[in-house]
């Protein structure tokens, strides 16, 4: 991490010049706490502070809470840059809470994959990392590796399959992909519910949180679980034999975005911070630390890291973003139907 950080800071210093901002400037962002925030500081925040001379005030707040704060502060916003992983930038931009971005103001925007910068002019900030949802599997027990979402229905996995409740964001994306593989879509989740019912009858287990997934792999002979790419790395760091596989039908993706808040006086600083977030150096650092997929086409990953993420033109070509706005509108009804299904 130190080596990556040094490279990042040096490269960004060359890229961004040597402009120094006032020491008393208040610059506020949110981050997501824990290991994520540690990597956020190492890969972006600290290099930004060193480059600009500005101290960054970090508010630990997950996406939903951060968005609630942004809305509450509409008349007197406090964040300069705000980060989301659940698609809140779509609503925030529509409500005028986020500032439109001219792609020309970001030196690294030209190197982003198109999906990562599609709606800058509307105020939706660029995706600087992707949490790819695929299949985490026990490399000792599952051979060959799974290759498609329908592999989850393989009877050999029945008593070794772990599903995640859709109250969990990654669990929701995994379920929607299973639903799509069975012929469903966002207008019809019944095929997915029917598949879940069959899997439960065959012996599959449902958990609610990522630590429970680790417990099942460590103690209860779990072999396979649809979940995020970074968690395969978490399991491996815990000494468990784990790999990550993308399904041929597509890879659901949680976009982590960096957004400029409207109505703040630090627009130049905010754009600099966002630009740093989408640089190849910062994204390589994030991928190394947490196994998030880069969105900058110039990011270069080692073979070891690349195996855990959606990487390169071919890897990101299969990314699917289920419309966050549609998910939010239907979430309560879907959870109700899900709970009925798993209670049978």
mmCIF file of C-alpha atoms in Angstrom:
data_model
loop_
_atom_site.group_PDB
_atom_site.id
_atom_site.type_symbol
_atom_site.label_atom_id
_atom_site.label_comp_id
_atom_site.label_asym_id
_atom_site.label_seq_id
_atom_site.Cartn_x
_atom_site.Cartn_y
_atom_site.Cartn_z
ATOM 1 C CA UNK A 1 0.000 0.000 0.000
ATOM 2 C CA UNK A 2 2.838 2.411 0.861
ATOM 3 C CA UNK A 3 4.447 1.777 -2.508
ATOM 4 C CA UNK A 4 1.162 2.341 -4.299
ATOM 5 C CA UNK A 5 0.503 5.473 -2.282
ATOM 6 C CA UNK A 6 3.914 6.863 -3.136
ATOM 7 C CA UNK A 7 3.372 6.226 -6.824
ATOM 8 C CA UNK A 8 -0.109 7.690 -6.651
ATOM 9 C CA UNK A 9 1.019 10.860 -4.939
ATOM 10 C CA UNK A 10 3.904 11.358 -7.350
ATOM 11 C CA UNK A 11 1.829 10.762 -10.472
ATOM 12 C CA UNK A 12 -0.985 12.970 -9.288
ATOM 13 C CA UNK A 13 1.453 15.720 -8.372
ATOM 14 C CA UNK A 14 2.676 15.765 -11.947
ATOM 15 C CA UNK A 15 -0.868 15.606 -13.292
ATOM 16 C CA UNK A 16 -2.434 18.253 -11.104
ATOM 17 C CA UNK A 17 0.369 20.763 -10.831
ATOM 18 C CA UNK A 18 1.435 22.489 -7.640
ATOM 19 C CA UNK A 19 -1.494 24.786 -6.879
ATOM 20 C CA UNK A 20 -1.800 25.486 -3.145
ATOM 21 C CA UNK A 21 -5.152 26.363 -1.620
ATOM 22 C CA UNK A 22 -5.835 28.297 1.551
ATOM 23 C CA UNK A 23 -4.965 26.353 4.697
ATOM 24 C CA UNK A 24 -8.241 27.355 6.362
ATOM 25 C CA UNK A 25 -10.410 25.999 3.534
ATOM 26 C CA UNK A 26 -13.115 23.678 4.847
ATOM 27 C CA UNK A 27 -13.413 20.685 2.529
ATOM 28 C CA UNK A 28 -15.820 17.921 3.539
ATOM 29 C CA UNK A 29 -16.501 14.503 2.038
ATOM 30 C CA UNK A 30 -18.075 11.282 3.227
ATOM 31 C CA UNK A 31 -16.521 7.845 3.265
ATOM 32 C CA UNK A 32 -17.855 4.438 4.247
ATOM 33 C CA UNK A 33 -15.813 3.561 7.318
ATOM 34 C CA UNK A 34 -13.705 0.524 8.144
ATOM 35 C CA UNK A 35 -11.329 -0.967 5.584
ATOM 36 C CA UNK A 36 -12.942 1.109 2.845
ATOM 37 C CA UNK A 37 -12.142 4.373 4.578
ATOM 38 C CA UNK A 38 -8.598 3.216 5.290
ATOM 39 C CA UNK A 39 -8.070 2.588 1.573
ATOM 40 C CA UNK A 40 -9.886 5.804 0.668
ATOM 41 C CA UNK A 41 -7.432 7.781 2.776
ATOM 42 C CA UNK A 42 -4.385 5.990 1.404
ATOM 43 C CA UNK A 43 -5.404 6.049 -2.250
ATOM 44 C CA UNK A 44 -7.070 9.443 -2.599
ATOM 45 C CA UNK A 45 -7.567 11.571 0.515
ATOM 46 C CA UNK A 46 -3.976 11.772 1.751
ATOM 47 C CA UNK A 47 -2.478 12.400 -1.720
ATOM 48 C CA UNK A 48 -5.135 15.098 -2.233
ATOM 49 C CA UNK A 49 -4.214 16.770 1.049
ATOM 50 C CA UNK A 50 -0.508 16.635 0.207
ATOM 51 C CA UNK A 51 -1.122 18.050 -3.246
ATOM 52 C CA UNK A 52 -3.415 20.905 -2.261
ATOM 53 C CA UNK A 53 -2.423 21.709 1.317
ATOM 54 C CA UNK A 54 -6.093 21.405 2.275
ATOM 55 C CA UNK A 55 -7.226 19.298 5.221
ATOM 56 C CA UNK A 56 -10.115 17.002 4.354
ATOM 57 C CA UNK A 57 -12.923 16.596 6.877
ATOM 58 C CA UNK A 58 -14.199 13.025 6.501
ATOM 59 C CA UNK A 59 -17.721 12.200 7.662
ATOM 60 C CA UNK A 60 -18.252 8.461 7.984
ATOM 61 C CA UNK A 61 -21.647 7.850 6.393
ATOM 62 C CA UNK A 62 -22.936 5.077 4.143
ATOM 63 C CA UNK A 63 -24.823 5.997 1.010
ATOM 64 C CA UNK A 64 -28.383 6.140 2.354
ATOM 65 C CA UNK A 65 -27.395 8.152 5.428
ATOM 66 C CA UNK A 66 -25.173 10.469 3.394
ATOM 67 C CA UNK A 67 -28.013 11.114 0.963
ATOM 68 C CA UNK A 68 -30.405 11.853 3.822
ATOM 69 C CA UNK A 69 -27.913 14.393 5.151
ATOM 70 C CA UNK A 70 -27.504 15.928 1.693
ATOM 71 C CA UNK A 71 -31.252 16.377 1.376
ATOM 72 C CA UNK A 72 -31.549 17.833 4.856
ATOM 73 C CA UNK A 73 -28.776 20.327 4.040
ATOM 74 C CA UNK A 74 -30.334 21.395 0.739
ATOM 75 C CA UNK A 75 -30.421 25.102 1.634
ATOM 76 C CA UNK A 76 -26.971 25.078 3.263
ATOM 77 C CA UNK A 77 -24.968 22.071 1.973
ATOM 78 C CA UNK A 78 -21.991 20.940 4.037
ATOM 79 C CA UNK A 79 -20.431 18.302 1.781
ATOM 80 C CA UNK A 80 -18.162 19.342 -1.088
ATOM 81 C CA UNK A 81 -17.883 15.843 -2.567
ATOM 82 C CA UNK A 82 -20.265 13.045 -1.697
ATOM 83 C CA UNK A 83 -19.873 9.342 -2.451
ATOM 84 C CA UNK A 84 -22.626 6.839 -3.159
ATOM 85 C CA UNK A 85 -22.724 3.120 -3.895
ATOM 86 C CA UNK A 86 -26.476 2.628 -4.233
ATOM 87 C CA UNK A 87 -27.352 4.906 -7.139
ATOM 88 C CA UNK A 88 -28.383 7.882 -4.998
ATOM 89 C CA UNK A 89 -26.584 10.186 -7.433
ATOM 90 C CA UNK A 90 -29.419 9.620 -9.918
ATOM 91 C CA UNK A 91 -32.007 11.068 -7.538
ATOM 92 C CA UNK A 92 -29.638 13.703 -6.165
ATOM 93 C CA UNK A 93 -28.884 15.007 -9.636
ATOM 94 C CA UNK A 94 -32.577 15.095 -10.565
ATOM 95 C CA UNK A 95 -33.305 17.098 -7.411
ATOM 96 C CA UNK A 96 -30.557 19.619 -8.145
ATOM 97 C CA UNK A 97 -28.463 18.602 -5.145
ATOM 98 C CA UNK A 98 -25.473 17.694 -7.313
ATOM 99 C CA UNK A 99 -23.610 19.930 -9.743
ATOM 100 C CA UNK A 100 -23.294 19.057 -13.441
ATOM 101 C CA UNK A 101 -19.735 18.230 -14.474
ATOM 102 C CA UNK A 102 -18.096 19.232 -17.736
ATOM 103 C CA UNK A 103 -16.045 16.210 -18.769
ATOM 104 C CA UNK A 104 -13.385 18.591 -20.074
ATOM 105 C CA UNK A 105 -12.773 19.740 -16.490
ATOM 106 C CA UNK A 106 -11.558 16.252 -15.518
ATOM 107 C CA UNK A 107 -8.186 15.320 -16.987
ATOM 108 C CA UNK A 108 -8.882 11.597 -16.514
ATOM 109 C CA UNK A 109 -12.441 11.507 -17.856
ATOM 110 C CA UNK A 110 -11.333 10.636 -21.383
ATOM 111 C CA UNK A 111 -9.863 7.352 -20.118
ATOM 112 C CA UNK A 112 -12.985 6.202 -18.283
ATOM 113 C CA UNK A 113 -15.152 3.478 -19.736
ATOM 114 C CA UNK A 114 -18.281 5.037 -21.211
ATOM 115 C CA UNK A 115 -20.627 3.631 -18.560
ATOM 116 C CA UNK A 116 -18.617 5.343 -15.836
ATOM 117 C CA UNK A 117 -19.129 8.846 -17.201
ATOM 118 C CA UNK A 118 -22.451 8.592 -19.002
ATOM 119 C CA UNK A 119 -24.373 11.285 -17.152
ATOM 120 C CA UNK A 120 -21.810 13.815 -15.963
ATOM 121 C CA UNK A 121 -23.682 16.687 -17.595
ATOM 122 C CA UNK A 122 -26.807 15.750 -15.610
ATOM 123 C CA UNK A 123 -24.902 15.926 -12.335
ATOM 124 C CA UNK A 124 -24.289 12.217 -11.826
ATOM 125 C CA UNK A 125 -20.650 11.946 -10.825
ATOM 126 C CA UNK A 126 -18.312 9.399 -12.394
ATOM 127 C CA UNK A 127 -18.030 5.841 -11.110
ATOM 128 C CA UNK A 128 -14.519 5.481 -9.732
ATOM 129 C CA UNK A 129 -14.868 1.890 -8.512
ATOM 130 C CA UNK A 130 -17.147 -1.042 -9.153
ATOM 131 C CA UNK A 131 -18.226 -3.745 -6.753
ATOM 132 C CA UNK A 132 -18.843 -6.613 -9.167
ATOM 133 C CA UNK A 133 -21.329 -9.286 -8.099
ATOM 134 C CA UNK A 134 -20.541 -12.811 -9.129
ATOM 135 C CA UNK A 135 -19.942 -16.149 -7.457
ATOM 136 C CA UNK A 136 -17.570 -16.591 -4.549
ATOM 137 C CA UNK A 137 -16.577 -20.226 -4.354
ATOM 138 C CA UNK A 138 -14.393 -22.615 -2.389
ATOM 139 C CA UNK A 139 -11.530 -23.377 -4.760
ATOM 140 C CA UNK A 140 -10.808 -26.676 -3.006
ATOM 141 C CA UNK A 141 -14.385 -27.960 -3.225
ATOM 142 C CA UNK A 142 -15.639 -26.521 -6.515
ATOM 143 C CA UNK A 143 -13.867 -27.646 -9.662
ATOM 144 C CA UNK A 144 -14.154 -26.549 -12.343
ATOM 145 C CA UNK A 145 -15.065 -23.013 -11.336
ATOM 146 C CA UNK A 146 -18.668 -21.899 -11.930
ATOM 147 C CA UNK A 147 -19.129 -20.071 -15.212
ATOM 148 C CA UNK A 148 -22.778 -19.024 -15.283
ATOM 149 C CA UNK A 149 -25.524 -17.994 -12.887
ATOM 150 C CA UNK A 150 -27.544 -21.093 -13.626
ATOM 151 C CA UNK A 151 -24.708 -23.081 -12.027
ATOM 152 C CA UNK A 152 -26.213 -22.020 -8.702
ATOM 153 C CA UNK A 153 -28.980 -24.533 -9.434
ATOM 154 C CA UNK A 154 -26.501 -27.412 -9.733
ATOM 155 C CA UNK A 155 -27.769 -30.153 -7.349
ATOM 156 C CA UNK A 156 -24.180 -30.806 -6.259
ATOM 157 C CA UNK A 157 -24.145 -27.405 -4.586
ATOM 158 C CA UNK A 158 -27.568 -27.665 -2.951
ATOM 159 C CA UNK A 159 -26.475 -28.149 0.642
ATOM 160 C CA UNK A 160 -23.410 -25.950 0.249
ATOM 161 C CA UNK A 161 -25.028 -22.842 -1.245
ATOM 162 C CA UNK A 162 -25.320 -19.583 0.683
ATOM 163 C CA UNK A 163 -27.740 -16.894 -0.482
ATOM 164 C CA UNK A 164 -27.849 -13.401 0.981
ATOM 165 C CA UNK A 165 -31.081 -11.740 2.037
ATOM 166 C CA UNK A 166 -32.205 -8.955 -0.298
ATOM 167 C CA UNK A 167 -32.208 -6.505 2.588
ATOM 168 C CA UNK A 168 -28.473 -6.544 1.855
ATOM 169 C CA UNK A 169 -27.621 -4.447 -1.234
ATOM 170 C CA UNK A 170 -25.317 -7.094 -2.689
ATOM 171 C CA UNK A 171 -27.911 -9.735 -1.885
ATOM 172 C CA UNK A 172 -30.466 -7.762 -3.866
ATOM 173 C CA UNK A 173 -28.210 -7.553 -6.923
ATOM 174 C CA UNK A 174 -27.383 -11.241 -6.772
ATOM 175 C CA UNK A 175 -31.074 -12.111 -6.545
ATOM 176 C CA UNK A 176 -31.982 -9.864 -9.483
ATOM 177 C CA UNK A 177 -29.317 -11.568 -11.596
ATOM 178 C CA UNK A 178 -30.577 -15.009 -10.611
ATOM 179 C CA UNK A 179 -34.071 -13.795 -11.512
ATOM 180 C CA UNK A 180 -32.847 -12.596 -14.919
ATOM 181 C CA UNK A 181 -31.089 -15.901 -15.590
ATOM 182 C CA UNK A 182 -34.447 -17.606 -15.024
ATOM 183 C CA UNK A 183 -36.286 -15.346 -17.466
ATOM 184 C CA UNK A 184 -37.401 -12.580 -15.112
ATOM 185 C CA UNK A 185 -36.738 -8.844 -15.191
ATOM 186 C CA UNK A 186 -37.409 -5.767 -13.070
ATOM 187 C CA UNK A 187 -41.091 -6.018 -13.952
ATOM 188 C CA UNK A 188 -41.313 -9.663 -12.910
ATOM 189 C CA UNK A 189 -39.284 -11.159 -10.055
ATOM 190 C CA UNK A 190 -41.392 -14.313 -9.728
ATOM 191 C CA UNK A 191 -38.910 -16.522 -11.662
ATOM 192 C CA UNK A 192 -36.234 -15.556 -9.166
ATOM 193 C CA UNK A 193 -38.496 -16.207 -6.193
ATOM 194 C CA UNK A 194 -39.408 -19.624 -7.608
ATOM 195 C CA UNK A 195 -35.709 -20.444 -8.013
ATOM 196 C CA UNK A 196 -34.966 -19.367 -4.439
ATOM 197 C CA UNK A 197 -37.819 -21.539 -3.145
ATOM 198 C CA UNK A 198 -36.385 -24.586 -4.961
ATOM 199 C CA UNK A 199 -32.889 -23.872 -3.692
ATOM 200 C CA UNK A 200 -34.093 -23.590 -0.107
ATOM 201 C CA UNK A 201 -36.009 -26.852 -0.410
ATOM 202 C CA UNK A 202 -32.794 -28.496 -1.638
ATOM 203 C CA UNK A 203 -30.818 -27.279 1.378
ATOM 204 C CA UNK A 204 -29.498 -23.801 0.592
ATOM 205 C CA UNK A 205 -29.049 -21.328 3.427
ATOM 206 C CA UNK A 206 -29.873 -17.622 3.649
ATOM 207 C CA UNK A 207 -27.763 -15.147 5.635
ATOM 208 C CA UNK A 208 -28.054 -11.385 6.042
ATOM 209 C CA UNK A 209 -24.504 -10.060 6.370
ATOM 210 C CA UNK A 210 -21.053 -10.616 4.930
ATOM 211 C CA UNK A 211 -19.554 -11.850 8.256
ATOM 212 C CA UNK A 212 -22.152 -14.612 8.209
ATOM 213 C CA UNK A 213 -20.918 -15.651 4.769
ATOM 214 C CA UNK A 214 -17.401 -15.937 6.148
ATOM 215 C CA UNK A 215 -18.672 -17.999 9.058
ATOM 216 C CA UNK A 216 -20.451 -20.406 6.718
ATOM 217 C CA UNK A 217 -17.334 -20.855 4.577
ATOM 218 C CA UNK A 218 -15.111 -21.268 7.614
ATOM 219 C CA UNK A 219 -17.272 -23.507 9.791
ATOM 220 C CA UNK A 220 -20.229 -24.972 7.915
ATOM 221 C CA UNK A 221 -18.881 -26.348 4.640
ATOM 222 C CA UNK A 222 -20.213 -23.602 2.358
ATOM 223 C CA UNK A 223 -18.931 -23.939 -1.208
ATOM 224 C CA UNK A 224 -20.536 -21.166 -3.200
ATOM 225 C CA UNK A 225 -22.289 -17.844 -2.657
ATOM 226 C CA UNK A 226 -23.384 -15.074 -5.022
ATOM 227 C CA UNK A 227 -21.760 -11.929 -3.625
ATOM 228 C CA UNK A 228 -19.270 -9.145 -4.324
ATOM 229 C CA UNK A 229 -15.782 -9.663 -5.727
ATOM 230 C CA UNK A 230 -14.066 -7.918 -2.825
ATOM 231 C CA UNK A 231 -15.385 -10.493 -0.390
ATOM 232 C CA UNK A 232 -13.589 -13.371 -2.075
ATOM 233 C CA UNK A 233 -10.421 -11.451 -1.237
ATOM 234 C CA UNK A 234 -11.636 -10.980 2.355
ATOM 235 C CA UNK A 235 -12.130 -14.727 2.706
ATOM 236 C CA UNK A 236 -8.722 -15.459 1.249
ATOM 237 C CA UNK A 237 -7.070 -13.021 3.657
ATOM 238 C CA UNK A 238 -8.779 -14.981 6.434
ATOM 239 C CA UNK A 239 -7.033 -18.120 5.192
ATOM 240 C CA UNK A 240 -9.971 -19.626 3.331
ATOM 241 C CA UNK A 241 -9.541 -21.057 -0.212
ATOM 242 C CA UNK A 242 -11.749 -18.770 -2.253
ATOM 243 C CA UNK A 243 -12.087 -17.498 -5.798
ATOM 244 C CA UNK A 244 -14.417 -15.194 -7.716
ATOM 245 C CA UNK A 245 -16.197 -16.011 -10.975
ATOM 246 C CA UNK A 246 -18.292 -13.832 -13.240
ATOM 247 C CA UNK A 247 -21.362 -15.454 -14.763
ATOM 248 C CA UNK A 248 -21.575 -15.619 -18.547
ATOM 249 C CA UNK A 249 -25.080 -14.101 -18.449
ATOM 250 C CA UNK A 250 -23.697 -10.876 -17.007
ATOM 251 C CA UNK A 251 -22.213 -9.310 -13.898
ATOM 252 C CA UNK A 252 -24.384 -7.073 -11.714
ATOM 253 C CA UNK A 253 -22.459 -4.050 -10.566
ATOM 254 C CA UNK A 254 -22.673 -1.606 -7.708
ATOM 255 C CA UNK A 255 -21.264 1.692 -8.985
ATOM 256 C CA UNK A 256 -19.316 3.726 -6.430
ATOM 257 C CA UNK A 257 -19.517 7.344 -7.543
ATOM 258 C CA UNK A 258 -17.810 10.602 -6.621
ATOM 259 C CA UNK A 259 -20.169 13.575 -6.915
ATOM 260 C CA UNK A 260 -19.763 17.353 -6.739
ATOM 261 C CA UNK A 261 -22.303 18.927 -4.399
ATOM 262 C CA UNK A 262 -24.184 21.930 -5.752
ATOM 263 C CA UNK A 263 -24.096 25.250 -3.936
ATOM 264 C CA UNK A 264 -20.660 24.934 -2.348
ATOM 265 C CA UNK A 265 -17.810 27.448 -2.840
ATOM 266 C CA UNK A 266 -15.096 24.854 -3.426
ATOM 267 C CA UNK A 267 -15.957 23.710 -6.936
ATOM 268 C CA UNK A 268 -12.359 23.715 -8.206
ATOM 269 C CA UNK A 269 -11.223 21.652 -5.246
ATOM 270 C CA UNK A 270 -14.162 19.295 -5.647
ATOM 271 C CA UNK A 271 -13.359 18.711 -9.307
ATOM 272 C CA UNK A 272 -9.722 18.089 -8.415
ATOM 273 C CA UNK A 273 -10.772 15.516 -5.821
ATOM 274 C CA UNK A 274 -13.107 13.773 -8.272
ATOM 275 C CA UNK A 275 -10.402 13.794 -10.936
ATOM 276 C CA UNK A 276 -7.968 12.215 -8.514
ATOM 277 C CA UNK A 277 -10.539 9.513 -7.753
ATOM 278 C CA UNK A 278 -10.814 8.488 -11.398
ATOM 279 C CA UNK A 279 -7.065 8.465 -12.074
ATOM 280 C CA UNK A 280 -5.527 5.086 -12.956
ATOM 281 C CA UNK A 281 -3.133 5.348 -10.008
ATOM 282 C CA UNK A 282 -5.891 5.789 -7.446
ATOM 283 C CA UNK A 283 -7.953 2.998 -8.952
ATOM 284 C CA UNK A 284 -5.009 0.609 -9.023
ATOM 285 C CA UNK A 285 -4.547 1.385 -5.340
ATOM 286 C CA UNK A 286 -8.205 0.627 -4.563
ATOM 287 C CA UNK A 287 -8.103 -2.619 -6.536
ATOM 288 C CA UNK A 288 -4.955 -3.715 -4.717
ATOM 289 C CA UNK A 289 -6.353 -2.852 -1.298
ATOM 290 C CA UNK A 290 -9.979 -3.970 -1.629
ATOM 291 C CA UNK A 291 -10.443 -5.715 -4.979
ATOM 292 C CA UNK A 292 -12.809 -3.146 -6.450
ATOM 293 C CA UNK A 293 -12.927 -3.037 -10.226
ATOM 294 C CA UNK A 294 -11.340 0.017 -11.889
ATOM 295 C CA UNK A 295 -13.291 2.166 -14.326
ATOM 296 C CA UNK A 296 -10.255 3.826 -15.890
ATOM 297 C CA UNK A 297 -9.131 1.895 -18.963
ATOM 298 C CA UNK A 298 -5.494 2.747 -18.241
ATOM 299 C CA UNK A 299 -5.456 1.127 -14.808
ATOM 300 C CA UNK A 300 -2.990 -1.771 -14.802
ATOM 301 C CA UNK A 301 -3.466 -4.646 -12.370
ATOM 302 C CA UNK A 302 -1.323 -7.652 -11.549
ATOM 303 C CA UNK A 303 -2.635 -11.052 -12.605
ATOM 304 C CA UNK A 304 -3.415 -11.862 -8.976
ATOM 305 C CA UNK A 305 -5.557 -8.759 -8.484
ATOM 306 C CA UNK A 306 -7.163 -8.975 -11.927
ATOM 307 C CA UNK A 307 -8.413 -12.494 -11.141
ATOM 308 C CA UNK A 308 -10.608 -11.065 -8.373
ATOM 309 C CA UNK A 309 -12.294 -8.239 -10.278
ATOM 310 C CA UNK A 310 -14.014 -7.291 -13.515
ATOM 311 C CA UNK A 311 -10.988 -6.006 -15.396
ATOM 312 C CA UNK A 312 -10.256 -4.654 -18.852
ATOM 313 C CA UNK A 313 -12.494 -4.187 -21.862
ATOM 314 C CA UNK A 314 -13.679 -7.788 -21.821
ATOM 315 C CA UNK A 315 -14.240 -7.884 -18.073
ATOM 316 C CA UNK A 316 -16.354 -4.741 -17.879
ATOM 317 C CA UNK A 317 -18.290 -5.543 -21.054
ATOM 318 C CA UNK A 318 -20.494 -7.908 -19.054
ATOM 319 C CA UNK A 319 -21.339 -5.429 -16.294
ATOM 320 C CA UNK A 320 -25.037 -4.903 -15.667
ATOM 321 C CA UNK A 321 -26.459 -2.027 -13.679
ATOM 322 C CA UNK A 322 -29.987 -2.742 -12.555
ATOM 323 C CA UNK A 323 -31.755 0.626 -12.427
ATOM 324 C CA UNK A 324 -31.323 1.871 -8.823
ATOM 325 C CA UNK A 325 -34.406 4.077 -9.125
ATOM 326 C CA UNK A 326 -36.578 1.099 -10.083
ATOM 327 C CA UNK A 327 -35.100 -0.962 -7.248
ATOM 328 C CA UNK A 328 -35.866 1.759 -4.727
ATOM 329 C CA UNK A 329 -39.473 2.166 -5.865
ATOM 330 C CA UNK A 330 -40.083 -1.585 -5.622
ATOM 331 C CA UNK A 331 -37.854 -2.468 -2.675
ATOM 332 C CA UNK A 332 -40.559 -2.728 -0.007
ATOM 333 C CA UNK A 333 -42.860 -4.855 -2.176
ATOM 334 C CA UNK A 334 -40.010 -7.107 -3.268
ATOM 335 C CA UNK A 335 -38.832 -7.621 0.308
ATOM 336 C CA UNK A 336 -42.371 -8.559 1.315
ATOM 337 C CA UNK A 337 -42.578 -11.167 -1.456
ATOM 338 C CA UNK A 338 -39.091 -12.427 -0.635
ATOM 339 C CA UNK A 339 -39.998 -12.851 3.042
ATOM 340 C CA UNK A 340 -43.106 -14.807 2.102
ATOM 341 C CA UNK A 341 -41.024 -17.076 -0.136
ATOM 342 C CA UNK A 342 -38.310 -17.864 2.403
ATOM 343 C CA UNK A 343 -40.859 -18.396 5.202
ATOM 344 C CA UNK A 344 -42.563 -21.298 3.410
#
